[in-house]
Amino acid sequence: IYNSEAIILSSTPYSNTSLICNLFTKEYGRLSIISKGARTLKNPNRAILQPLHFIDLHYYYKPKRNIQLLKEASINKHFFNIKDNYTKMMYSYNILDIINQVCKIENPNEIIFRLIKSVLLNIDICKDTEIDLYYSFFQLQLLRYLGVQPLIDMCATCNNQLDEAIYDESIGQLVCKKCNHNSNIKISNRELVILKYLSNTHINKLLDDLDIQRVSFQSMKKYLLYYISYHVVNIKNIKSMKFIS
């Protein structure tokens, strides 16, 4: 029997009464489990095994089995505010979709697990105007852990310091105006400063030195969408990405 904290990425009905869940666990990475009889009316797992729930998971593990068997589960953390807010829910499900795409089966990464949990906890309690802040933070930190952190300080072509930047779609990096002036994705000096701030600040301190009312995330969101789609395999095929842009 293995035990772990986990977040449910997705759940799919199986046979007449069972449920197969795709999970990302703290100790063992991404895995699939089956809960037999979970869809019957009196089974408590019917309510527990839903996407966006953090759960305490106990399951029977066999090394060569693709889908593990659930022993029991209990809810560790609800996200009531996310579920009552369409925008928060849209961004949160997109985060789950991205994790489902980038994290391999049974490849644990406790840092990414903590990142998901801290970002969702903050999205759950934040104001609507702060959602883009935490979502952009998630993207930048995930890219760092995946080893494809964006170059923000200097032009990817000529290595000159960037005061303003343009996203070059042919190489998937920021460049100066001298190296490319045709892109429709332009990043101002202030936006570069904010991107650096999000890359180097702890999530609990993001609002300490940033006047969120004076920040527009539109260009940064577009840039990060193009960047992550270029550098991370199959991200652009995720259906929920079109609702974020």
XYZ file of C-alpha atoms in Angstrom:
245
model
C 0.000 0.000 0.000
C 1.381 3.405 -1.038
C 0.345 6.695 0.520
C 0.683 10.209 -0.850
C -0.891 13.616 -1.075
C -2.259 14.111 -4.599
C -4.192 16.484 -6.810
C -6.790 15.073 -9.170
C -6.078 16.213 -12.728
C -9.033 14.512 -14.395
C -11.566 11.719 -13.861
C -13.257 9.432 -16.374
C -16.211 7.031 -15.931
C -15.305 3.390 -16.435
C -17.699 0.457 -16.919
C -21.025 0.856 -15.119
C -19.959 2.157 -11.715
C -16.196 2.704 -11.610
C -14.065 5.817 -12.013
C -10.531 6.188 -13.363
C -8.622 9.201 -12.066
C -5.482 10.803 -13.413
C -3.489 12.161 -10.459
C -0.314 14.059 -9.752
C 1.122 12.855 -6.449
C 3.704 14.454 -4.209
C 5.832 11.340 -3.744
C 5.333 9.311 -6.943
C 4.533 11.738 -9.755
C 1.653 11.286 -12.169
C -0.350 8.064 -12.047
C -3.768 6.616 -12.773
C -5.980 4.859 -10.255
C -9.306 3.086 -10.499
C -11.965 3.363 -7.834
C -14.397 0.484 -8.180
C -18.011 1.391 -7.508
C -17.163 5.088 -7.064
C -20.095 6.240 -9.194
C -22.760 4.548 -7.106
C -24.927 6.982 -5.141
C -23.845 5.883 -1.670
C -20.100 5.709 -2.390
C -18.270 8.681 -0.764
C -15.584 8.569 -3.470
C -18.160 9.888 -5.932
C -17.728 13.380 -4.401
C -14.094 13.036 -3.364
C -12.574 11.996 -6.699
C -13.212 15.201 -8.626
C -10.714 17.389 -10.526
C -9.083 20.189 -8.495
C -9.390 18.282 -5.216
C -6.236 17.800 -3.177
C -6.607 14.427 -1.492
C -4.796 12.116 0.892
C -4.419 9.000 -1.232
C -3.942 5.350 -0.237
C -3.678 2.770 -3.022
C -2.515 -0.754 -3.812
C 0.587 -0.582 -5.994
C 1.816 -3.184 -8.489
C 4.921 -2.216 -10.537
C 3.751 -3.408 -13.962
C 0.125 -2.333 -13.645
C -0.811 0.753 -15.676
C -3.766 1.652 -13.479
C -3.385 1.270 -9.723
C -6.226 0.274 -7.397
C -7.592 2.791 -4.889
C -7.808 1.711 -1.260
C -9.199 4.945 0.187
C -9.076 8.697 -0.233
C -10.052 11.755 1.768
C -10.194 15.421 0.781
C -7.200 17.421 1.944
C -8.186 20.778 0.439
C -11.321 22.152 -1.222
C -11.222 25.150 -3.561
C -14.700 26.535 -3.009
C -13.920 30.013 -4.381
C -12.412 28.633 -7.573
C -15.470 26.500 -8.238
C -17.765 29.506 -7.734
C -15.794 31.754 -10.103
C -15.729 30.953 -13.836
C -12.477 32.824 -14.540
C -10.638 31.202 -11.632
C -11.949 27.794 -12.644
C -10.878 28.299 -16.280
C -7.302 29.210 -15.296
C -7.082 26.444 -12.692
C -8.212 23.739 -15.110
C -5.687 25.012 -17.624
C -2.955 24.587 -14.984
C -4.093 20.981 -14.480
C -4.078 20.390 -18.252
C -0.515 21.726 -18.529
C 0.709 19.527 -15.666
C -1.031 16.532 -17.208
C 0.888 17.205 -20.416
C 4.376 17.939 -19.083
C 4.698 15.508 -16.159
C 5.547 11.922 -17.032
C 4.062 8.813 -15.479
C 5.687 7.852 -12.161
C 8.273 10.624 -12.392
C 8.024 12.462 -9.046
C 8.770 16.169 -8.771
C 8.004 17.592 -5.346
C 8.946 21.131 -6.447
C 6.319 21.160 -9.210
C 3.778 19.648 -6.809
C 4.399 22.461 -4.314
C 4.174 24.998 -7.137
C 0.742 23.731 -8.221
C -0.573 23.707 -4.679
C 0.697 27.176 -3.753
C -0.587 28.734 -6.997
C -4.054 27.182 -6.655
C -4.262 28.203 -2.992
C -3.519 31.800 -3.976
C -5.895 31.792 -6.947
C -8.619 30.489 -4.629
C -8.367 33.491 -2.291
C -7.162 36.239 -4.634
C -9.114 39.067 -6.238
C -10.129 38.660 -9.863
C -7.602 41.337 -10.838
C -4.790 39.184 -9.395
C -5.520 35.942 -11.274
C -3.231 36.803 -14.197
C -0.439 37.569 -11.742
C -0.494 34.080 -10.212
C -1.035 32.377 -13.561
C 1.980 34.151 -15.092
C 4.012 33.268 -11.995
C 3.038 29.612 -12.474
C 4.156 29.608 -16.112
C 7.513 31.251 -15.421
C 8.324 28.991 -12.479
C 7.266 25.853 -14.343
C 9.459 26.821 -17.301
C 12.373 27.264 -14.904
C 11.894 23.789 -13.399
C 11.587 22.278 -16.890
C 14.916 23.855 -17.871
C 13.535 26.218 -20.537
C 13.434 29.487 -18.586
C 12.964 32.527 -20.873
C 15.848 34.884 -21.624
C 14.594 38.233 -20.328
C 17.767 40.261 -19.744
C 19.382 40.218 -23.182
C 18.590 39.858 -26.863
C 18.730 36.210 -27.929
C 20.300 37.214 -31.264
C 22.875 39.939 -30.560
C 23.208 39.581 -26.748
C 22.628 43.301 -26.146
C 20.820 44.349 -22.961
C 17.050 44.527 -23.444
C 15.260 47.756 -22.543
C 12.272 46.800 -24.659
C 11.739 43.528 -26.465
C 9.996 41.802 -29.351
C 9.104 38.122 -29.412
C 10.744 36.411 -32.379
C 8.475 33.492 -33.323
C 11.166 31.862 -35.481
C 13.462 31.196 -32.487
C 10.965 31.400 -29.622
C 12.886 34.100 -27.732
C 12.869 37.823 -26.980
C 15.058 39.995 -29.183
C 15.730 43.718 -29.521
C 14.065 45.935 -32.116
C 17.206 46.008 -34.248
C 17.114 42.224 -34.667
C 13.381 41.942 -35.373
C 10.789 44.657 -35.865
C 7.978 42.672 -37.496
C 6.461 40.763 -34.569
C 3.128 41.856 -33.130
C 4.183 40.767 -29.621
C 6.021 43.672 -28.018
C 7.190 43.776 -24.395
C 7.786 47.167 -22.782
C 10.511 47.972 -20.279
C 8.005 47.871 -17.409
C 6.734 44.473 -18.572
C 10.301 43.147 -18.674
C 10.788 44.355 -15.098
C 7.581 42.577 -14.018
C 8.608 39.341 -15.765
C 11.936 39.440 -13.898
C 10.072 40.163 -10.660
C 7.764 37.173 -11.149
C 10.762 34.970 -11.957
C 12.670 35.863 -8.781
C 10.060 36.543 -6.083
C 8.462 34.070 -3.673
C 4.754 33.611 -4.322
C 3.803 34.837 -0.836
C 5.556 38.160 -1.488
C 4.298 38.917 -4.993
C 1.919 41.631 -3.832
C 4.380 43.270 -1.420
C 6.202 45.432 -3.969
C 3.866 45.395 -6.960
C 0.965 47.772 -7.546
C -1.303 45.313 -9.323
C -3.713 48.075 -10.322
C -1.048 49.560 -12.611
C -0.196 46.297 -14.371
C -1.648 45.084 -17.659
C -0.886 41.450 -18.344
C -2.186 41.285 -21.909
C 1.164 41.456 -23.740
C 2.909 39.297 -21.124
C 0.147 36.667 -21.314
C 0.404 36.553 -25.090
C 4.186 36.311 -24.938
C 4.142 33.510 -22.339
C 1.464 31.640 -24.288
C 3.599 31.725 -27.434
C 6.769 30.924 -25.483
C 5.443 27.893 -23.612
C 3.769 26.604 -26.786
C 7.090 26.839 -28.628
C 9.330 25.275 -25.977
C 7.101 22.620 -24.355
C 5.919 19.718 -26.506
C 2.186 19.565 -27.334
C 1.196 22.442 -25.057
C -0.407 24.278 -27.973
C -2.707 21.271 -28.514
C -4.310 21.671 -25.075
C -7.887 22.810 -25.689
C -8.053 24.991 -22.573
C -5.178 27.165 -23.845
C -7.510 28.997 -26.237
C -9.572 30.283 -23.289
C -6.522 31.872 -21.655
C -5.244 33.932 -24.580
